[in-house]
CSV table of C-alpha atoms (C1' of nucleotides) in Angstrom, one decimal:
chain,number,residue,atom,x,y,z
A,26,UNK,CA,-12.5,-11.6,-25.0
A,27,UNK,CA,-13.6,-8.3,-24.2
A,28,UNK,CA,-16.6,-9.3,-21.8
A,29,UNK,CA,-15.9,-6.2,-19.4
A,30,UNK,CA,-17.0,-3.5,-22.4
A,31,UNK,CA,-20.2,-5.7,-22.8
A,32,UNK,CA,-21.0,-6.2,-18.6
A,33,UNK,CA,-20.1,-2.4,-18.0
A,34,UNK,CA,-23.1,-1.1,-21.1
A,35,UNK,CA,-25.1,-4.1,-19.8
A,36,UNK,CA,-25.0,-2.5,-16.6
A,37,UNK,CA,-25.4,1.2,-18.0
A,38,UNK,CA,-22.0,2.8,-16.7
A,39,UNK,CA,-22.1,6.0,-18.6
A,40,UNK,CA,-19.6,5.4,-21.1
A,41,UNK,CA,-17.5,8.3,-22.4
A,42,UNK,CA,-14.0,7.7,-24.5
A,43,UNK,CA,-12.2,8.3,-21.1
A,44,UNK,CA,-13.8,5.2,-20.0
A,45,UNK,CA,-13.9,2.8,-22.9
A,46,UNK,CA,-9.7,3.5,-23.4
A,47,UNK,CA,-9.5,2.4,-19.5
A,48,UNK,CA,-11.4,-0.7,-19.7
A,49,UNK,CA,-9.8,-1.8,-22.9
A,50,UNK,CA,-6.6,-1.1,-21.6
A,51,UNK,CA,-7.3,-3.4,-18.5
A,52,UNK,CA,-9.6,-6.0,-20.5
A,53,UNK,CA,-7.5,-9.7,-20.6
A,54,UNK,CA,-5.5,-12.6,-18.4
A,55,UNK,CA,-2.4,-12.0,-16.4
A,56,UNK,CA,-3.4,-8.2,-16.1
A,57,UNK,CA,-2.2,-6.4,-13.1
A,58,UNK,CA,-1.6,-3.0,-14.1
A,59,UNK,CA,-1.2,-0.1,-11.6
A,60,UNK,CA,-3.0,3.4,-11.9
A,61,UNK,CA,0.1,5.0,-13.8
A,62,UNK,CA,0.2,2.0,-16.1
A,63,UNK,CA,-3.0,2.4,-17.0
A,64,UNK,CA,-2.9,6.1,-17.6
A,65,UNK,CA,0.2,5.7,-19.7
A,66,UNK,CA,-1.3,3.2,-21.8
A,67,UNK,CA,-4.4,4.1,-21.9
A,68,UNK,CA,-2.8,7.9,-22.9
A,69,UNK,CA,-1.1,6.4,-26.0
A,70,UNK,CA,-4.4,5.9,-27.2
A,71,UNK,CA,-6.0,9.0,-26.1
A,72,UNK,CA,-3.0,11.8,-25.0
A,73,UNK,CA,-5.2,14.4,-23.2
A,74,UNK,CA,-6.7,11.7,-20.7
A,75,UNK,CA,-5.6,12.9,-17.2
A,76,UNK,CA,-4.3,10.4,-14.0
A,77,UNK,CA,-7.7,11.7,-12.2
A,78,UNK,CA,-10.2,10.8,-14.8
A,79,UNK,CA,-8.1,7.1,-14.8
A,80,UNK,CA,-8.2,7.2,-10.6
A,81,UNK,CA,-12.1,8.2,-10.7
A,82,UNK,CA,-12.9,5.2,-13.7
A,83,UNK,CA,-10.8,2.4,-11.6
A,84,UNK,CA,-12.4,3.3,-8.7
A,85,UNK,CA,-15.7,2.7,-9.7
A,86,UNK,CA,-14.8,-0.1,-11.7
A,87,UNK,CA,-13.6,-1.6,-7.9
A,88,UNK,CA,-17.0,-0.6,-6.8
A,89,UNK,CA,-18.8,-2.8,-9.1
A,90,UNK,CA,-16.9,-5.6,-8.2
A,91,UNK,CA,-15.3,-5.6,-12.0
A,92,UNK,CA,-11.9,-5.2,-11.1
A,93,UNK,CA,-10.6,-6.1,-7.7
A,94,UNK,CA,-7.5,-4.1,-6.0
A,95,UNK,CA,-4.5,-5.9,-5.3
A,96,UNK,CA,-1.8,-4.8,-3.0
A,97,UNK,CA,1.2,-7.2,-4.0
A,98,UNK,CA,3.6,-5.3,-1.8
A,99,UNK,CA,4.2,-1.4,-0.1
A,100,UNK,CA,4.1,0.3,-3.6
A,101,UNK,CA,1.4,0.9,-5.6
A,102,UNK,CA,-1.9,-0.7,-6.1
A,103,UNK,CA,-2.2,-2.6,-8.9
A,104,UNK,CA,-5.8,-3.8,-10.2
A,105,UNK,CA,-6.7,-6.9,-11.5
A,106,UNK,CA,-9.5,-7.1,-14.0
A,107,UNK,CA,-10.2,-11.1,-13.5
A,108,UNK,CA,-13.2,-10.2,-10.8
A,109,UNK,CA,-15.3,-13.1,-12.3
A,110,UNK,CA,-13.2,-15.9,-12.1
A,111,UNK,CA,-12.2,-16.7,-8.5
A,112,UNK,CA,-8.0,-16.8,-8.6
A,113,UNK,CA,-5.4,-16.6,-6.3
A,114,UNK,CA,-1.9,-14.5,-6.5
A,115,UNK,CA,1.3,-15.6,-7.4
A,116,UNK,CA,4.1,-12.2,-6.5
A,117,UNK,CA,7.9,-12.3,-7.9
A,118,UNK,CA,9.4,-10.8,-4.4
A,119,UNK,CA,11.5,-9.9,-6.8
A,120,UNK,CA,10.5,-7.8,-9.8
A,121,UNK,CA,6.9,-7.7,-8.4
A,122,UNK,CA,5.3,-9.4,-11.2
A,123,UNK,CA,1.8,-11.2,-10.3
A,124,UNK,CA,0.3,-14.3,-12.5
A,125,UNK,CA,-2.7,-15.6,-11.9
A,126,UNK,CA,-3.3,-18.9,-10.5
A,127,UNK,CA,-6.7,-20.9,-9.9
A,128,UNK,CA,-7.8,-22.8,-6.5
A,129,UNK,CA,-6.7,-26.1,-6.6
A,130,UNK,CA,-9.9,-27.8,-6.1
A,131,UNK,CA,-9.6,-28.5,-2.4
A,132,UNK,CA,-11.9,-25.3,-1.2
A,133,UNK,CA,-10.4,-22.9,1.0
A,134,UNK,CA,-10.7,-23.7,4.5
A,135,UNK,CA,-13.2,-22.0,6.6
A,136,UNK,CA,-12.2,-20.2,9.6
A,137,UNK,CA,-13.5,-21.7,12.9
A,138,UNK,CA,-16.1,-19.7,14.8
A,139,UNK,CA,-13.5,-19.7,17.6
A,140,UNK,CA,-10.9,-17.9,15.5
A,141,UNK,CA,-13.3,-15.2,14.6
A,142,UNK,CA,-13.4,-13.4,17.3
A,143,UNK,CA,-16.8,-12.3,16.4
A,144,UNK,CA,-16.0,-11.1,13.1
A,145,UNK,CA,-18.4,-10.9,9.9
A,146,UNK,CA,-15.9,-12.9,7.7
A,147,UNK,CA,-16.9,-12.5,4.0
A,148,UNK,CA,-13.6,-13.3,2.0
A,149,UNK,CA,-10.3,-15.1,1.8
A,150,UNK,CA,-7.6,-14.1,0.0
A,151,UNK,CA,-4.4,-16.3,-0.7
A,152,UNK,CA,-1.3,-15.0,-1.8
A,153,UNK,CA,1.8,-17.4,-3.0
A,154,UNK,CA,4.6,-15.5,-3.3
A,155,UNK,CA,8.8,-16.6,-4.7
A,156,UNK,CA,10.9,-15.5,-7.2
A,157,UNK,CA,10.2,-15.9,-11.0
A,158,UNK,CA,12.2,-17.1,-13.4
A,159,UNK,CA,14.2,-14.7,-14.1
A,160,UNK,CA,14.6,-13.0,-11.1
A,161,UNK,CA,15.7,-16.4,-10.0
A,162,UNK,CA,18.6,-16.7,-12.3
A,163,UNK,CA,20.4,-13.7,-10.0
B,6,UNK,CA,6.8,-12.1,27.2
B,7,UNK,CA,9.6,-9.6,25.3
B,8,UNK,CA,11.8,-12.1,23.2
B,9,UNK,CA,12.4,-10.0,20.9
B,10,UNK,CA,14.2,-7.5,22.8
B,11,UNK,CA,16.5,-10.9,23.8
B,12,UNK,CA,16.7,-12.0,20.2
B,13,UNK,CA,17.8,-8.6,18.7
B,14,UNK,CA,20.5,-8.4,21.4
B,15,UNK,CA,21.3,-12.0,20.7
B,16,UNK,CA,21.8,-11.2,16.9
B,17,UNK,CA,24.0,-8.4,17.9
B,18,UNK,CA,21.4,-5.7,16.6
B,19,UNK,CA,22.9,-1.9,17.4
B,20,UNK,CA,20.9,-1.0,20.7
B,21,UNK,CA,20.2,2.4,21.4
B,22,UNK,CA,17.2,4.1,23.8
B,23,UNK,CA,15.0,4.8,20.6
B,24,UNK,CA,15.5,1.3,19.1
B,25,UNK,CA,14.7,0.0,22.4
B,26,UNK,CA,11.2,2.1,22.1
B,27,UNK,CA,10.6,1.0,19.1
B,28,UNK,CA,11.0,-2.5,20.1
B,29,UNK,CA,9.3,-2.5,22.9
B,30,UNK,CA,6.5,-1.2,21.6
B,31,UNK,CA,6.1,-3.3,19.0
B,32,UNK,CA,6.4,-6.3,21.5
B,33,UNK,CA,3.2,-8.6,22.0
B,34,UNK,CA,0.2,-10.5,20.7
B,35,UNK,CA,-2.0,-9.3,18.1
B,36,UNK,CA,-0.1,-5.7,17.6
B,37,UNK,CA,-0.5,-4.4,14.2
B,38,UNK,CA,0.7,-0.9,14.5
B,39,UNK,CA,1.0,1.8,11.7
B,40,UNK,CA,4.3,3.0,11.5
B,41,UNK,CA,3.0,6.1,13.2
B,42,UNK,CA,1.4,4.9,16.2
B,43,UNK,CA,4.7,3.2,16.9
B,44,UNK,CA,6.3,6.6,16.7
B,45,UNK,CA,3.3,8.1,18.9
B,46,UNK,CA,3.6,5.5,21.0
B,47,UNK,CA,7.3,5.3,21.6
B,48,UNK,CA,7.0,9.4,21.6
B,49,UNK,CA,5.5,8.8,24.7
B,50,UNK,CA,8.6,7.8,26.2
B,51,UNK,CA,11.0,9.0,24.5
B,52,UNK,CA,9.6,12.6,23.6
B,53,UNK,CA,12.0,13.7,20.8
B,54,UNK,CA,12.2,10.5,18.7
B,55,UNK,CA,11.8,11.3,15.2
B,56,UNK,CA,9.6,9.9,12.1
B,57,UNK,CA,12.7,9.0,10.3
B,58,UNK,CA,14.1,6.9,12.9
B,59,UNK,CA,10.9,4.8,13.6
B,60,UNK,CA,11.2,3.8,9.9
B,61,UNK,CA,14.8,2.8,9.8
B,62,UNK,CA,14.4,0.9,12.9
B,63,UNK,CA,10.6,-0.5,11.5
B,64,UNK,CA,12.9,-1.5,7.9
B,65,UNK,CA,15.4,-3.2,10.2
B,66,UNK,CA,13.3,-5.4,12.1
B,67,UNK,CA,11.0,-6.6,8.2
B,68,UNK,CA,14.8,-7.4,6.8
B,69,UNK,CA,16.0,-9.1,10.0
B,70,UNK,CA,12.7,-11.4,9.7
B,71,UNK,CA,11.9,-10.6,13.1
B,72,UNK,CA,8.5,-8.4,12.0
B,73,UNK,CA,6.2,-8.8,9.3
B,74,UNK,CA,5.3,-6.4,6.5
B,75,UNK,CA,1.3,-6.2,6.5
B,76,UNK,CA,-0.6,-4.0,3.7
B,77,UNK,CA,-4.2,-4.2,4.6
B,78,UNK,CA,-5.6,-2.4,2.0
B,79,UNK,CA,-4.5,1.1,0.5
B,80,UNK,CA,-3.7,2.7,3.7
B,81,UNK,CA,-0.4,2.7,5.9
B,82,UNK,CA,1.5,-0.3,6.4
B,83,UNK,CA,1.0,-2.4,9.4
B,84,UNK,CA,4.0,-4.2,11.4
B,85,UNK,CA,3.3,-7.3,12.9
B,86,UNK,CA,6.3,-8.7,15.7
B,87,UNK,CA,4.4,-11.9,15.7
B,88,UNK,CA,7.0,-13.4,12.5
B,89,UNK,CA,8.2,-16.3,14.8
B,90,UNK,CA,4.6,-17.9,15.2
B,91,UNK,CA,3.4,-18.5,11.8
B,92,UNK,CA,-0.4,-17.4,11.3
B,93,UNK,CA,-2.8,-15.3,9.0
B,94,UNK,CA,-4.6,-12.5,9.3
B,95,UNK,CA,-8.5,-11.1,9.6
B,96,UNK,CA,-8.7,-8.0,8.6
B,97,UNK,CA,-12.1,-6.1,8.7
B,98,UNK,CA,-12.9,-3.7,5.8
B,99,UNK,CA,-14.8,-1.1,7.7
B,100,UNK,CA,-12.0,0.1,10.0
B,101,UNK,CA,-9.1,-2.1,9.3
B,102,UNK,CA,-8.2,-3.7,12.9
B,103,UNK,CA,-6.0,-7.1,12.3
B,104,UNK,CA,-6.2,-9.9,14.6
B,105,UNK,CA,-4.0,-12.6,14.0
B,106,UNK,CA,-5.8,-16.6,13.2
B,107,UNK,CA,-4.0,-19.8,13.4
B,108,UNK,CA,-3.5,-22.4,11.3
B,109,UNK,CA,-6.3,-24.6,10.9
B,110,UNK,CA,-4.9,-27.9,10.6
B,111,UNK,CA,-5.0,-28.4,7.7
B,112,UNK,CA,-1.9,-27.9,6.0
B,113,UNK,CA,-1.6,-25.0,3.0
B,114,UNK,CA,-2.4,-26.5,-0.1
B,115,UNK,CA,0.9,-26.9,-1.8
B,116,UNK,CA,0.6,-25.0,-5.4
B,117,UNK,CA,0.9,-27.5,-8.3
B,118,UNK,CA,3.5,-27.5,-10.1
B,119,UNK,CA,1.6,-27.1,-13.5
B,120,UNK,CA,0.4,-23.5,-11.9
B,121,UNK,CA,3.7,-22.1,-11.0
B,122,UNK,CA,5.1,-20.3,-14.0
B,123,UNK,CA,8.9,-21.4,-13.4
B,124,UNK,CA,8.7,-19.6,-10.4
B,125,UNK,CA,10.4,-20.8,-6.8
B,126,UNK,CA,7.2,-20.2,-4.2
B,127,UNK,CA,9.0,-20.0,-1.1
B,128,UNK,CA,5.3,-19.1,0.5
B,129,UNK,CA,1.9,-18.6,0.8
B,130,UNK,CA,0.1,-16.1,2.8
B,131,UNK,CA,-3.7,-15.9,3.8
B,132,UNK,CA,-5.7,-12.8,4.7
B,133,UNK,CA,-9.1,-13.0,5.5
B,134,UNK,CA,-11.5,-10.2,5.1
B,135,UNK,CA,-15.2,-9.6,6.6
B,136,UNK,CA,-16.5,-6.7,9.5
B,137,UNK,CA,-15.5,-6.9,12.7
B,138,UNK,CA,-18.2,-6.5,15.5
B,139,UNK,CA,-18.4,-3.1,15.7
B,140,UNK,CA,-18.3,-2.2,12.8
B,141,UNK,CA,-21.1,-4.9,11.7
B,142,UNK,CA,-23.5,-2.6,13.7
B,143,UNK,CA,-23.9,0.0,11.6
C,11,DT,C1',-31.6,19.5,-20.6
C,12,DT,C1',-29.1,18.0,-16.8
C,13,DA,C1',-26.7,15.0,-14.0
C,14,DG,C1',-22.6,12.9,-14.3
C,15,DT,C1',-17.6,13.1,-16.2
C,16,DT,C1',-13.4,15.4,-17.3
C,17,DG,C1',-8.9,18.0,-16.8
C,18,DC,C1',-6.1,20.8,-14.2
C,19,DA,C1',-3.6,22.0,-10.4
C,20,DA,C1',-3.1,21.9,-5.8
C,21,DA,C1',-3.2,19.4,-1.5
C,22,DG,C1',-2.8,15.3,1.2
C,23,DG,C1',-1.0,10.9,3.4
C,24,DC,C1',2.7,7.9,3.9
C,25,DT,C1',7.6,7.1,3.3
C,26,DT,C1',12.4,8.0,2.0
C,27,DT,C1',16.6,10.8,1.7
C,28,DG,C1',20.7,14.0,2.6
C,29,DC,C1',23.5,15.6,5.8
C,30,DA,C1',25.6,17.2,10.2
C,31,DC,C1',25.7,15.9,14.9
C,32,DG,C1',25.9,12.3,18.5
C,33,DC,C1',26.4,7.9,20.7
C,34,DG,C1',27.2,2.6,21.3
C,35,DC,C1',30.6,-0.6,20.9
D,15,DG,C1',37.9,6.7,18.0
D,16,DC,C1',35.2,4.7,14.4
D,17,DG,C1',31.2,3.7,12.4
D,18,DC,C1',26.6,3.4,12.7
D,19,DG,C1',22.3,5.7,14.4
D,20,DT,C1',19.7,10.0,14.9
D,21,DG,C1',17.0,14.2,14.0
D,22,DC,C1',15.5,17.6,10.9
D,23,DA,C1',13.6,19.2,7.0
D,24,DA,C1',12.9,18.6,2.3
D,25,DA,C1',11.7,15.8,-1.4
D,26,DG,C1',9.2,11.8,-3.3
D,27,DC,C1',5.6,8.7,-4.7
D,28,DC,C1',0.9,7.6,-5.0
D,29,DT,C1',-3.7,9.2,-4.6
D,30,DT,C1',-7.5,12.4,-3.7
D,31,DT,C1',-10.0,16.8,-4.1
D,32,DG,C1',-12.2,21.3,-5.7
D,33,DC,C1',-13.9,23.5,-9.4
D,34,DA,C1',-15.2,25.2,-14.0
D,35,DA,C1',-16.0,23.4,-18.6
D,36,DC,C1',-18.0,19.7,-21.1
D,37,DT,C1',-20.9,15.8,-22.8
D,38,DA,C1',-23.7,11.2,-22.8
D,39,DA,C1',-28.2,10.0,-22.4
DNA sequence: TTAGTTGCAAAGGCTTTGCACGCGC
DNA sequence: GCGCGTGCAAAGCCTTTGCAACTAA
């Protein structure tokens, strides 16, 4: 399903080739591409398209709240474009590898007033994180 | 309290003056130091430690399990000595302070086996996000 | 038409590395 | 004394920026 294309026109983001090839290229399940795997991918498709034009378009996309930025460990960002379905992480320490996984039904826990030490709190992210498979069978 | 000067002697951890900075720095509740304040910091006592060492000594400590590894968000790493009292983290989005938060009682909800891909989850970490006081008043 | 997007190349922030010297054990 | 730790400076990776040319609406 390529809902992102649809959302993005619905939502008139300027669309130029540049654009289109990043979105497609991030469009699916299990994604978690990082800005160079997006460019290289995205450059098979179209060879001239530079890293900044692919930094500028997944920035925005972030902005939207279409793609959501996921820092799995010190290296580089990856980006996730399952924004609409609320999921939690699953990281190979590993290889780095992320899968998605959904909540499992039991809501996230709210964090008392007296642990907030004032703060707005807007979000709560979980993170599982173990070896996969393969990097298992070491 | 400064256990962790105690436990890195106890391990048998190489001390020398600028590990000792770095240590003792680091050494507290809700310190979440970049690896640059900690070299600013222990600069101030030790005038000619260098970049380089504050690393090696910051990568000791993360393998050793004695300090935690945070990414907050795109910028520089965070180090947390707090690895020996398991919590999570509030993070606000505006200027990206950490405090630590403590376990709510209820346990971590265990990740079904039907969601883990063949992979061994060894853990499961929780960050949650929102604006801390300050910078709620904008 | 015209404001927004692109590509290039250069700069920037954070971290790691290579190597000679120095110090804890 | 031996081996690990240190400092320096340079390189590295990831990302952002400035600017002139271009293009979607």
């Amino acid at each position: 399903m390529s809902d992102l294309l649809e959302r993005l026109r619905e939502r008139g983001w300027r669309m130029t080739s540049q654009r289109r090839v990043v979105a497609e290229v991030l469009d699916g399940d299990h994604v978690h591409l990082t800005a160079d795997e997006v460019h290289a991918r995205a450059a098979q498709r179209l060879p001239e398209i530079s890293r900044a034009t692919v930094y500028n378009a997944l920035g925005e996309l972030v902005s939207l709240g279409e793609v959501i930025e996921v820092a799995t460990d010190g290296r580089a960002k990856r980006y996730d474009p399952n924004a609409h379905h609320p999921h939690q992480h699953l990281v190979c320490s590993g290889c780095g590898i992320v899968r998605d996984v959904h909540p499992t039904g039991s809501a996230l826990a709210d964090l008392p007033a007296e642990e907030r030490f004032g703060f707005t709190v807007t979000e709560a992210e979980v993170t599982y994180r173990g070896l996969c498979p393969s990097c298992a069978r070491t």
